[in-house]
mmCIF file with all atom_site columns, C-alpha atoms in Angstrom:
data_model
loop_
_atom_site.group_PDB
_atom_site.id
_atom_site.type_symbol
_atom_site.label_atom_id
_atom_site.label_alt_id
_atom_site.label_comp_id
_atom_site.label_asym_id
_atom_site.label_entity_id
_atom_site.label_seq_id
_atom_site.pdbx_PDB_ins_code
_atom_site.Cartn_x
_atom_site.Cartn_y
_atom_site.Cartn_z
_atom_site.occupancy
_atom_site.B_iso_or_equiv
_atom_site.pdbx_formal_charge
_atom_site.auth_seq_id
_atom_site.auth_comp_id
_atom_site.auth_asym_id
_atom_site.auth_atom_id
_atom_site.pdbx_PDB_model_num
ATOM 1   C CA . UNK A 1 1   ? -16.232 47.094 -36.362 1.00 43.00 ? 1   UNK A CA 1
ATOM 2   C CA . UNK A 1 2   ? -13.018 47.186 -38.376 1.00 46.00 ? 2   UNK A CA 1
ATOM 3   C CA . UNK A 1 3   ? -10.944 50.211 -39.272 1.00 52.00 ? 3   UNK A CA 1
ATOM 4   C CA . UNK A 1 4   ? -10.646 51.568 -42.795 1.00 58.00 ? 4   UNK A CA 1
ATOM 5   C CA . UNK A 1 5   ? -7.459  53.018 -44.243 1.00 65.00 ? 5   UNK A CA 1
ATOM 6   C CA . UNK A 1 6   ? -7.372  56.368 -46.035 1.00 73.00 ? 6   UNK A CA 1
ATOM 7   C CA . UNK A 1 7   ? -6.692  55.029 -49.589 1.00 72.00 ? 7   UNK A CA 1
ATOM 8   C CA . UNK A 1 8   ? -9.616  52.608 -49.257 1.00 70.00 ? 8   UNK A CA 1
ATOM 9   C CA . UNK A 1 9   ? -11.826 55.427 -47.960 1.00 74.00 ? 9   UNK A CA 1
ATOM 10  C CA . UNK A 1 10  ? -10.761 57.623 -50.891 1.00 79.00 ? 10  UNK A CA 1
ATOM 11  C CA . UNK A 1 11  ? -11.505 54.869 -53.431 1.00 77.00 ? 11  UNK A CA 1
ATOM 12  C CA . UNK A 1 12  ? -14.882 54.241 -51.814 1.00 78.00 ? 12  UNK A CA 1
ATOM 13  C CA . UNK A 1 13  ? -15.882 57.921 -51.796 1.00 83.00 ? 13  UNK A CA 1
ATOM 14  C CA . UNK A 1 14  ? -14.795 58.366 -55.422 1.00 86.00 ? 14  UNK A CA 1
ATOM 15  C CA . UNK A 1 15  ? -16.618 55.200 -56.444 1.00 85.00 ? 15  UNK A CA 1
ATOM 16  C CA . UNK A 1 16  ? -19.840 56.177 -54.692 1.00 87.00 ? 16  UNK A CA 1
ATOM 17  C CA . UNK A 1 17  ? -19.727 59.686 -56.167 1.00 90.00 ? 17  UNK A CA 1
ATOM 18  C CA . UNK A 1 18  ? -19.128 58.345 -59.673 1.00 90.00 ? 18  UNK A CA 1
ATOM 19  C CA . UNK A 1 19  ? -21.883 55.732 -59.419 1.00 91.00 ? 19  UNK A CA 1
ATOM 20  C CA . UNK A 1 20  ? -24.492 58.215 -58.157 1.00 93.00 ? 20  UNK A CA 1
ATOM 21  C CA . UNK A 1 21  ? -23.532 60.789 -60.804 1.00 93.00 ? 21  UNK A CA 1
ATOM 22  C CA . UNK A 1 22  ? -23.638 58.221 -63.632 1.00 93.00 ? 22  UNK A CA 1
ATOM 23  C CA . UNK A 1 23  ? -27.017 56.854 -62.516 1.00 94.00 ? 23  UNK A CA 1
ATOM 24  C CA . UNK A 1 24  ? -28.500 60.352 -62.468 1.00 94.00 ? 24  UNK A CA 1
ATOM 25  C CA . UNK A 1 25  ? -27.053 61.449 -65.827 1.00 94.00 ? 25  UNK A CA 1
ATOM 26  C CA . UNK A 1 26  ? -27.688 58.189 -67.718 1.00 93.00 ? 26  UNK A CA 1
ATOM 27  C CA . UNK A 1 27  ? -31.278 58.093 -66.468 1.00 94.00 ? 27  UNK A CA 1
ATOM 28  C CA . UNK A 1 28  ? -31.867 61.618 -67.779 1.00 94.00 ? 28  UNK A CA 1
ATOM 29  C CA . UNK A 1 29  ? -30.229 60.776 -71.111 1.00 93.00 ? 29  UNK A CA 1
ATOM 30  C CA . UNK A 1 30  ? -32.363 57.648 -71.484 1.00 92.00 ? 30  UNK A CA 1
ATOM 31  C CA . UNK A 1 31  ? -35.566 59.613 -70.854 1.00 94.00 ? 31  UNK A CA 1
ATOM 32  C CA . UNK A 1 32  ? -34.419 62.180 -73.405 1.00 92.00 ? 32  UNK A CA 1
ATOM 33  C CA . UNK A 1 33  ? -33.150 59.969 -76.241 1.00 91.00 ? 33  UNK A CA 1
ATOM 34  C CA . UNK A 1 34  ? -34.520 56.472 -75.394 1.00 89.00 ? 34  UNK A CA 1
ATOM 35  C CA . UNK A 1 35  ? -31.097 55.003 -76.197 1.00 87.00 ? 35  UNK A CA 1
ATOM 36  C CA . UNK A 1 36  ? -30.512 51.416 -74.922 1.00 85.00 ? 36  UNK A CA 1
ATOM 37  C CA . UNK A 1 37  ? -26.850 52.282 -74.289 1.00 87.00 ? 37  UNK A CA 1
ATOM 38  C CA . UNK A 1 38  ? -27.898 54.851 -71.675 1.00 91.00 ? 38  UNK A CA 1
ATOM 39  C CA . UNK A 1 39  ? -30.161 52.273 -70.018 1.00 89.00 ? 39  UNK A CA 1
ATOM 40  C CA . UNK A 1 40  ? -27.332 49.700 -69.969 1.00 87.00 ? 40  UNK A CA 1
ATOM 41  C CA . UNK A 1 41  ? -24.994 52.269 -68.403 1.00 91.00 ? 41  UNK A CA 1
ATOM 42  C CA . UNK A 1 42  ? -27.601 53.111 -65.761 1.00 92.00 ? 42  UNK A CA 1
ATOM 43  C CA . UNK A 1 43  ? -28.082 49.417 -64.894 1.00 89.00 ? 43  UNK A CA 1
ATOM 44  C CA . UNK A 1 44  ? -24.318 48.804 -64.705 1.00 89.00 ? 44  UNK A CA 1
ATOM 45  C CA . UNK A 1 45  ? -23.892 51.794 -62.380 1.00 91.00 ? 45  UNK A CA 1
ATOM 46  C CA . UNK A 1 46  ? -26.803 50.600 -60.201 1.00 92.00 ? 46  UNK A CA 1
ATOM 47  C CA . UNK A 1 47  ? -25.222 47.134 -59.861 1.00 89.00 ? 47  UNK A CA 1
ATOM 48  C CA . UNK A 1 48  ? -21.873 48.724 -59.066 1.00 88.00 ? 48  UNK A CA 1
ATOM 49  C CA . UNK A 1 49  ? -23.352 51.059 -56.425 1.00 90.00 ? 49  UNK A CA 1
ATOM 50  C CA . UNK A 1 50  ? -25.346 48.277 -54.751 1.00 90.00 ? 50  UNK A CA 1
ATOM 51  C CA . UNK A 1 51  ? -22.419 45.873 -54.508 1.00 86.00 ? 51  UNK A CA 1
ATOM 52  C CA . UNK A 1 52  ? -20.025 48.590 -53.396 1.00 83.00 ? 52  UNK A CA 1
ATOM 53  C CA . UNK A 1 53  ? -22.294 49.503 -50.492 1.00 86.00 ? 53  UNK A CA 1
ATOM 54  C CA . UNK A 1 54  ? -22.923 45.835 -49.661 1.00 86.00 ? 54  UNK A CA 1
ATOM 55  C CA . UNK A 1 55  ? -19.202 44.979 -49.592 1.00 82.00 ? 55  UNK A CA 1
ATOM 56  C CA . UNK A 1 56  ? -18.268 47.954 -47.437 1.00 79.00 ? 56  UNK A CA 1
ATOM 57  C CA . UNK A 1 57  ? -21.140 47.145 -45.066 1.00 84.00 ? 57  UNK A CA 1
ATOM 58  C CA . UNK A 1 58  ? -19.899 43.562 -44.709 1.00 84.00 ? 58  UNK A CA 1
ATOM 59  C CA . UNK A 1 59  ? -16.366 44.808 -44.011 1.00 79.00 ? 59  UNK A CA 1
ATOM 60  C CA . UNK A 1 60  ? -17.538 47.270 -41.377 1.00 79.00 ? 60  UNK A CA 1
ATOM 61  C CA . UNK A 1 61  ? -19.587 44.544 -39.696 1.00 83.00 ? 61  UNK A CA 1
ATOM 62  C CA . UNK A 1 62  ? -16.444 42.410 -39.433 1.00 79.00 ? 62  UNK A CA 1
ATOM 63  C CA . UNK A 1 63  ? -17.516 39.679 -41.877 1.00 77.00 ? 63  UNK A CA 1
ATOM 64  C CA . UNK A 1 64  ? -15.025 36.874 -42.425 1.00 75.00 ? 64  UNK A CA 1
ATOM 65  C CA . UNK A 1 65  ? -13.063 36.368 -45.650 1.00 74.00 ? 65  UNK A CA 1
ATOM 66  C CA . UNK A 1 66  ? -15.431 33.649 -46.885 1.00 73.00 ? 66  UNK A CA 1
ATOM 67  C CA . UNK A 1 67  ? -18.467 35.954 -46.750 1.00 77.00 ? 67  UNK A CA 1
ATOM 68  C CA . UNK A 1 68  ? -16.521 38.731 -48.463 1.00 79.00 ? 68  UNK A CA 1
ATOM 69  C CA . UNK A 1 69  ? -15.316 36.406 -51.222 1.00 78.00 ? 69  UNK A CA 1
ATOM 70  C CA . UNK A 1 70  ? -18.880 35.186 -51.817 1.00 78.00 ? 70  UNK A CA 1
ATOM 71  C CA . UNK A 1 71  ? -20.042 38.803 -52.140 1.00 83.00 ? 71  UNK A CA 1
ATOM 72  C CA . UNK A 1 72  ? -17.181 39.534 -54.545 1.00 82.00 ? 72  UNK A CA 1
ATOM 73  C CA . UNK A 1 73  ? -18.107 36.529 -56.689 1.00 84.00 ? 73  UNK A CA 1
ATOM 74  C CA . UNK A 1 74  ? -21.733 37.641 -56.953 1.00 86.00 ? 74  UNK A CA 1
ATOM 75  C CA . UNK A 1 75  ? -20.591 41.170 -57.787 1.00 86.00 ? 75  UNK A CA 1
ATOM 76  C CA . UNK A 1 76  ? -18.228 40.000 -60.516 1.00 86.00 ? 76  UNK A CA 1
ATOM 77  C CA . UNK A 1 77  ? -20.903 37.808 -62.110 1.00 89.00 ? 77  UNK A CA 1
ATOM 78  C CA . UNK A 1 78  ? -23.569 40.506 -62.289 1.00 88.00 ? 78  UNK A CA 1
ATOM 79  C CA . UNK A 1 79  ? -21.178 43.279 -63.331 1.00 88.00 ? 79  UNK A CA 1
ATOM 80  C CA . UNK A 1 80  ? -19.688 41.140 -66.113 1.00 89.00 ? 80  UNK A CA 1
ATOM 81  C CA . UNK A 1 81  ? -23.106 40.705 -67.704 1.00 86.00 ? 81  UNK A CA 1
ATOM 82  C CA . UNK A 1 82  ? -24.020 44.371 -67.206 1.00 86.00 ? 82  UNK A CA 1
ATOM 83  C CA . UNK A 1 83  ? -20.736 45.567 -68.745 1.00 89.00 ? 83  UNK A CA 1
ATOM 84  C CA . UNK A 1 84  ? -21.128 43.119 -71.637 1.00 89.00 ? 84  UNK A CA 1
ATOM 85  C CA . UNK A 1 85  ? -24.587 44.541 -72.377 1.00 85.00 ? 85  UNK A CA 1
ATOM 86  C CA . UNK A 1 86  ? -23.125 48.059 -72.350 1.00 87.00 ? 86  UNK A CA 1
ATOM 87  C CA . UNK A 1 87  ? -20.289 47.138 -74.721 1.00 88.00 ? 87  UNK A CA 1
ATOM 88  C CA . UNK A 1 88  ? -22.660 45.327 -77.095 1.00 86.00 ? 88  UNK A CA 1
ATOM 89  C CA . UNK A 1 89  ? -24.762 48.478 -77.247 1.00 84.00 ? 89  UNK A CA 1
ATOM 90  C CA . UNK A 1 90  ? -21.742 50.733 -77.785 1.00 83.00 ? 90  UNK A CA 1
ATOM 91  C CA . UNK A 1 91  ? -20.592 48.633 -80.743 1.00 83.00 ? 91  UNK A CA 1
ATOM 92  C CA . UNK A 1 92  ? -24.109 48.310 -82.211 1.00 79.00 ? 92  UNK A CA 1
ATOM 93  C CA . UNK A 1 93  ? -23.560 44.554 -82.135 1.00 74.00 ? 93  UNK A CA 1
ATOM 94  C CA . UNK A 1 94  ? -26.910 43.764 -80.518 1.00 65.00 ? 94  UNK A CA 1
ATOM 95  C CA . UNK A 1 95  ? -27.861 40.773 -82.652 1.00 69.00 ? 95  UNK A CA 1
ATOM 96  C CA . UNK A 1 96  ? -29.976 38.028 -81.116 1.00 74.00 ? 96  UNK A CA 1
ATOM 97  C CA . UNK A 1 97  ? -27.128 35.528 -81.338 1.00 76.00 ? 97  UNK A CA 1
ATOM 98  C CA . UNK A 1 98  ? -24.884 37.817 -79.285 1.00 78.00 ? 98  UNK A CA 1
ATOM 99  C CA . UNK A 1 99  ? -27.498 38.181 -76.559 1.00 79.00 ? 99  UNK A CA 1
ATOM 100 C CA . UNK A 1 100 ? -28.075 34.406 -76.563 1.00 82.00 ? 100 UNK A CA 1
ATOM 101 C CA . UNK A 1 101 ? -24.374 33.871 -75.891 1.00 82.00 ? 101 UNK A CA 1
ATOM 102 C CA . UNK A 1 102 ? -24.652 36.336 -73.024 1.00 83.00 ? 102 UNK A CA 1
ATOM 103 C CA . UNK A 1 103 ? -27.653 34.490 -71.568 1.00 85.00 ? 103 UNK A CA 1
ATOM 104 C CA . UNK A 1 104 ? -25.774 31.183 -71.817 1.00 89.00 ? 104 UNK A CA 1
ATOM 105 C CA . UNK A 1 105 ? -22.783 32.707 -70.012 1.00 89.00 ? 105 UNK A CA 1
ATOM 106 C CA . UNK A 1 106 ? -25.011 34.115 -67.270 1.00 89.00 ? 106 UNK A CA 1
ATOM 107 C CA . UNK A 1 107 ? -26.873 30.822 -66.785 1.00 91.00 ? 107 UNK A CA 1
ATOM 108 C CA . UNK A 1 108 ? -23.736 28.683 -66.786 1.00 92.00 ? 108 UNK A CA 1
ATOM 109 C CA . UNK A 1 109 ? -21.939 31.128 -64.500 1.00 90.00 ? 109 UNK A CA 1
ATOM 110 C CA . UNK A 1 110 ? -24.823 31.119 -62.018 1.00 89.00 ? 110 UNK A CA 1
ATOM 111 C CA . UNK A 1 111 ? -24.892 27.299 -62.072 1.00 89.00 ? 111 UNK A CA 1
ATOM 112 C CA . UNK A 1 112 ? -21.146 27.159 -61.336 1.00 86.00 ? 112 UNK A CA 1
ATOM 113 C CA . UNK A 1 113 ? -21.564 29.812 -58.640 1.00 85.00 ? 113 UNK A CA 1
ATOM 114 C CA . UNK A 1 114 ? -24.338 27.776 -56.996 1.00 84.00 ? 114 UNK A CA 1
ATOM 115 C CA . UNK A 1 115 ? -22.154 24.663 -57.165 1.00 83.00 ? 115 UNK A CA 1
ATOM 116 C CA . UNK A 1 116 ? -19.323 26.589 -55.528 1.00 79.00 ? 116 UNK A CA 1
ATOM 117 C CA . UNK A 1 117 ? -21.432 28.018 -52.694 1.00 75.00 ? 117 UNK A CA 1
ATOM 118 C CA . UNK A 1 118 ? -23.758 25.080 -51.952 1.00 76.00 ? 118 UNK A CA 1
ATOM 119 C CA . UNK A 1 119 ? -22.261 21.748 -52.990 1.00 69.00 ? 119 UNK A CA 1
ATOM 120 C CA . UNK A 1 120 ? -18.603 22.713 -52.562 1.00 61.00 ? 120 UNK A CA 1
ATOM 121 C CA . UNK A 1 121 ? -19.250 24.903 -49.528 1.00 55.00 ? 121 UNK A CA 1
ATOM 122 C CA . UNK A 1 122 ? -17.490 22.612 -47.052 1.00 53.00 ? 122 UNK A CA 1
ATOM 123 C CA . UNK A 1 123 ? -14.219 22.633 -48.939 1.00 46.00 ? 123 UNK A CA 1
ATOM 124 C CA . UNK A 1 124 ? -11.071 23.905 -47.217 1.00 50.00 ? 124 UNK A CA 1
ATOM 125 C CA . UNK A 1 125 ? -11.439 27.137 -49.161 1.00 65.00 ? 125 UNK A CA 1
ATOM 126 C CA . UNK A 1 126 ? -13.737 28.345 -51.898 1.00 69.00 ? 126 UNK A CA 1
ATOM 127 C CA . UNK A 1 127 ? -10.798 29.430 -53.993 1.00 67.00 ? 127 UNK A CA 1
ATOM 128 C CA . UNK A 1 128 ? -9.247  25.965 -53.788 1.00 70.00 ? 128 UNK A CA 1
ATOM 129 C CA . UNK A 1 129 ? -12.362 24.200 -55.086 1.00 76.00 ? 129 UNK A CA 1
ATOM 130 C CA . UNK A 1 130 ? -12.912 22.924 -58.609 1.00 81.00 ? 130 UNK A CA 1
ATOM 131 C CA . UNK A 1 131 ? -16.194 24.835 -58.720 1.00 82.00 ? 131 UNK A CA 1
ATOM 132 C CA . UNK A 1 132 ? -14.369 28.164 -58.299 1.00 84.00 ? 132 UNK A CA 1
ATOM 133 C CA . UNK A 1 133 ? -12.011 27.366 -61.180 1.00 84.00 ? 133 UNK A CA 1
ATOM 134 C CA . UNK A 1 134 ? -14.945 26.251 -63.308 1.00 88.00 ? 134 UNK A CA 1
ATOM 135 C CA . UNK A 1 135 ? -16.764 29.510 -62.569 1.00 90.00 ? 135 UNK A CA 1
ATOM 136 C CA . UNK A 1 136 ? -13.683 31.558 -63.562 1.00 90.00 ? 136 UNK A CA 1
ATOM 137 C CA . UNK A 1 137 ? -13.191 29.580 -66.796 1.00 91.00 ? 137 UNK A CA 1
ATOM 138 C CA . UNK A 1 138 ? -16.873 29.920 -67.765 1.00 92.00 ? 138 UNK A CA 1
ATOM 139 C CA . UNK A 1 139 ? -16.795 33.708 -67.475 1.00 92.00 ? 139 UNK A CA 1
ATOM 140 C CA . UNK A 1 140 ? -13.335 33.976 -69.021 1.00 92.00 ? 140 UNK A CA 1
ATOM 141 C CA . UNK A 1 141 ? -14.499 31.900 -72.004 1.00 92.00 ? 141 UNK A CA 1
ATOM 142 C CA . UNK A 1 142 ? -17.677 33.951 -72.392 1.00 91.00 ? 142 UNK A CA 1
ATOM 143 C CA . UNK A 1 143 ? -15.759 37.229 -72.216 1.00 91.00 ? 143 UNK A CA 1
ATOM 144 C CA . UNK A 1 144 ? -13.185 35.918 -74.715 1.00 92.00 ? 144 UNK A CA 1
ATOM 145 C CA . UNK A 1 145 ? -15.976 34.942 -77.140 1.00 90.00 ? 145 UNK A CA 1
ATOM 146 C CA . UNK A 1 146 ? -17.451 38.437 -76.873 1.00 89.00 ? 146 UNK A CA 1
ATOM 147 C CA . UNK A 1 147 ? -13.971 39.947 -77.363 1.00 91.00 ? 147 UNK A CA 1
ATOM 148 C CA . UNK A 1 148 ? -13.558 37.891 -80.546 1.00 91.00 ? 148 UNK A CA 1
ATOM 149 C CA . UNK A 1 149 ? -16.938 39.101 -81.817 1.00 87.00 ? 149 UNK A CA 1
ATOM 150 C CA . UNK A 1 150 ? -16.111 42.735 -81.075 1.00 88.00 ? 150 UNK A CA 1
ATOM 151 C CA . UNK A 1 151 ? -12.652 42.350 -82.654 1.00 90.00 ? 151 UNK A CA 1
ATOM 152 C CA . UNK A 1 152 ? -14.246 41.103 -85.878 1.00 88.00 ? 152 UNK A CA 1
ATOM 153 C CA . UNK A 1 153 ? -16.668 44.021 -85.878 1.00 86.00 ? 153 UNK A CA 1
ATOM 154 C CA . UNK A 1 154 ? -13.858 46.506 -85.208 1.00 85.00 ? 154 UNK A CA 1
ATOM 155 C CA . UNK A 1 155 ? -11.925 45.038 -88.140 1.00 86.00 ? 155 UNK A CA 1
ATOM 156 C CA . UNK A 1 156 ? -14.790 45.090 -90.641 1.00 86.00 ? 156 UNK A CA 1
ATOM 157 C CA . UNK A 1 157 ? -16.331 48.347 -89.420 1.00 85.00 ? 157 UNK A CA 1
ATOM 158 C CA . UNK A 1 158 ? -13.516 50.476 -87.963 1.00 85.00 ? 158 UNK A CA 1
ATOM 159 C CA . UNK A 1 159 ? -14.735 53.138 -85.540 1.00 83.00 ? 159 UNK A CA 1
ATOM 160 C CA . UNK A 1 160 ? -13.723 54.637 -82.220 1.00 80.00 ? 160 UNK A CA 1
ATOM 161 C CA . UNK A 1 161 ? -16.602 53.009 -80.333 1.00 78.00 ? 161 UNK A CA 1
ATOM 162 C CA . UNK A 1 162 ? -15.911 49.545 -81.788 1.00 84.00 ? 162 UNK A CA 1
ATOM 163 C CA . UNK A 1 163 ? -12.218 49.792 -80.980 1.00 84.00 ? 163 UNK A CA 1
ATOM 164 C CA . UNK A 1 164 ? -12.804 51.004 -77.430 1.00 82.00 ? 164 UNK A CA 1
ATOM 165 C CA . UNK A 1 165 ? -15.421 48.301 -76.830 1.00 86.00 ? 165 UNK A CA 1
ATOM 166 C CA . UNK A 1 166 ? -12.913 45.630 -77.860 1.00 88.00 ? 166 UNK A CA 1
ATOM 167 C CA . UNK A 1 167 ? -10.228 47.089 -75.561 1.00 86.00 ? 167 UNK A CA 1
ATOM 168 C CA . UNK A 1 168 ? -12.706 47.184 -72.666 1.00 88.00 ? 168 UNK A CA 1
ATOM 169 C CA . UNK A 1 169 ? -13.772 43.540 -73.023 1.00 89.00 ? 169 UNK A CA 1
ATOM 170 C CA . UNK A 1 170 ? -10.117 42.538 -73.409 1.00 88.00 ? 170 UNK A CA 1
ATOM 171 C CA . UNK A 1 171 ? -9.450  44.151 -70.009 1.00 85.00 ? 171 UNK A CA 1
ATOM 172 C CA . UNK A 1 172 ? -12.376 42.149 -68.601 1.00 88.00 ? 172 UNK A CA 1
ATOM 173 C CA . UNK A 1 173 ? -10.616 38.992 -69.818 1.00 88.00 ? 173 UNK A CA 1
ATOM 174 C CA . UNK A 1 174 ? -7.430  40.102 -68.043 1.00 84.00 ? 174 UNK A CA 1
ATOM 175 C CA . UNK A 1 175 ? -9.347  40.619 -64.792 1.00 81.00 ? 175 UNK A CA 1
ATOM 176 C CA . UNK A 1 176 ? -10.928 37.154 -65.038 1.00 86.00 ? 176 UNK A CA 1
ATOM 177 C CA . UNK A 1 177 ? -7.537  35.581 -65.837 1.00 84.00 ? 177 UNK A CA 1
ATOM 178 C CA . UNK A 1 178 ? -6.203  37.102 -62.618 1.00 75.00 ? 178 UNK A CA 1
ATOM 179 C CA . UNK A 1 179 ? -8.733  34.979 -60.727 1.00 71.00 ? 179 UNK A CA 1
ATOM 180 C CA . UNK A 1 180 ? -6.931  31.803 -61.837 1.00 72.00 ? 180 UNK A CA 1
ATOM 181 C CA . UNK A 1 181 ? -3.939  32.604 -59.637 1.00 64.00 ? 181 UNK A CA 1
ATOM 182 C CA . UNK A 1 182 ? -4.195  30.151 -56.713 1.00 52.00 ? 182 UNK A CA 1
ATOM 183 C CA . UNK A 1 183 ? -2.260  32.250 -54.233 1.00 46.00 ? 183 UNK A CA 1
ATOM 184 C CA . UNK A 1 184 ? -4.626  35.224 -54.256 1.00 44.00 ? 184 UNK A CA 1
ATOM 185 C CA . UNK A 1 185 ? -8.155  33.862 -54.480 1.00 43.00 ? 185 UNK A CA 1
ATOM 186 C CA . UNK A 1 186 ? -8.678  33.723 -50.704 1.00 43.00 ? 186 UNK A CA 1
ATOM 187 C CA . UNK A 1 187 ? -7.400  37.241 -50.055 1.00 46.00 ? 187 UNK A CA 1
ATOM 188 C CA . UNK A 1 188 ? -9.735  40.196 -49.982 1.00 45.00 ? 188 UNK A CA 1
ATOM 189 C CA . UNK A 1 189 ? -8.593  42.601 -52.753 1.00 47.00 ? 189 UNK A CA 1
ATOM 190 C CA . UNK A 1 190 ? -6.096  45.214 -51.634 1.00 47.00 ? 190 UNK A CA 1
ATOM 191 C CA . UNK A 1 191 ? -6.291  48.965 -52.208 1.00 48.00 ? 191 UNK A CA 1
ATOM 192 C CA . UNK A 1 192 ? -4.516  48.574 -55.569 1.00 48.00 ? 192 UNK A CA 1
ATOM 193 C CA . UNK A 1 193 ? -7.303  46.303 -56.782 1.00 55.00 ? 193 UNK A CA 1
ATOM 194 C CA . UNK A 1 194 ? -9.919  48.816 -55.617 1.00 58.00 ? 194 UNK A CA 1
ATOM 195 C CA . UNK A 1 195 ? -8.289  51.563 -57.679 1.00 64.00 ? 195 UNK A CA 1
ATOM 196 C CA . UNK A 1 196 ? -7.932  49.185 -60.645 1.00 70.00 ? 196 UNK A CA 1
ATOM 197 C CA . UNK A 1 197 ? -11.684 48.615 -60.721 1.00 72.00 ? 197 UNK A CA 1
ATOM 198 C CA . UNK A 1 198 ? -12.272 52.348 -60.192 1.00 76.00 ? 198 UNK A CA 1
ATOM 199 C CA . UNK A 1 199 ? -9.998  53.151 -63.153 1.00 78.00 ? 199 UNK A CA 1
ATOM 200 C CA . UNK A 1 200 ? -11.867 50.617 -65.286 1.00 79.00 ? 200 UNK A CA 1
ATOM 201 C CA . UNK A 1 201 ? -15.188 52.205 -64.297 1.00 83.00 ? 201 UNK A CA 1
ATOM 202 C CA . UNK A 1 202 ? -13.817 55.600 -65.334 1.00 83.00 ? 202 UNK A CA 1
ATOM 203 C CA . UNK A 1 203 ? -12.812 54.168 -68.730 1.00 80.00 ? 203 UNK A CA 1
ATOM 204 C CA . UNK A 1 204 ? -16.330 52.771 -69.264 1.00 84.00 ? 204 UNK A CA 1
ATOM 205 C CA . UNK A 1 205 ? -17.808 56.154 -68.326 1.00 86.00 ? 205 UNK A CA 1
ATOM 206 C CA . UNK A 1 206 ? -15.504 57.879 -70.811 1.00 82.00 ? 206 UNK A CA 1
ATOM 207 C CA . UNK A 1 207 ? -16.582 55.445 -73.540 1.00 82.00 ? 207 UNK A CA 1
ATOM 208 C CA . UNK A 1 208 ? -20.220 56.089 -72.730 1.00 86.00 ? 208 UNK A CA 1
ATOM 209 C CA . UNK A 1 209 ? -19.733 59.853 -73.037 1.00 82.00 ? 209 UNK A CA 1
ATOM 210 C CA . UNK A 1 210 ? -17.924 59.377 -76.376 1.00 77.00 ? 210 UNK A CA 1
ATOM 211 C CA . UNK A 1 211 ? -20.911 57.425 -77.669 1.00 73.00 ? 211 UNK A CA 1
#
């Protein structure tokens, strides 16, 4: 068993509390109004809660950095798609073409993730492999394409929800760009990174309430 510092414990408790509260409220709102945005928020919170518990469990069991990085990669892939679905719903941009792009990003990202974990698994480090960089670029490109689509919608149909959705997906692009830095890919995220993701989750929750 490994120790846990107070800031990490605080971020974990806040994250768990937020996720449980959002799941409960969004589920009630979906039953009441049958709004796809509420369902997307509930799914995103469920993914977030599951991966948060899984990561903390791995840390407490003393898992090595490779296992933790694999778990982080799976979390980032699933959460990216869940957040994209939420932002598409918030901007009322749910055309079939947009969802097809999202399916292509998910399929290509999963293929690159499989390549990274199976074929390139014996590399000196996952973060040093070409598969890891390919996986980052695939999701960065997909997020950038969605950002461009939301930017066009915000320009032609100005509204608070469209503008906030564009800002949110732009922040997703920044987070994926951070994964291209070679010196940090093998390091388990520090407390600052935990609070960064927590702050981003709070922003998404605020956007959902505004909608």
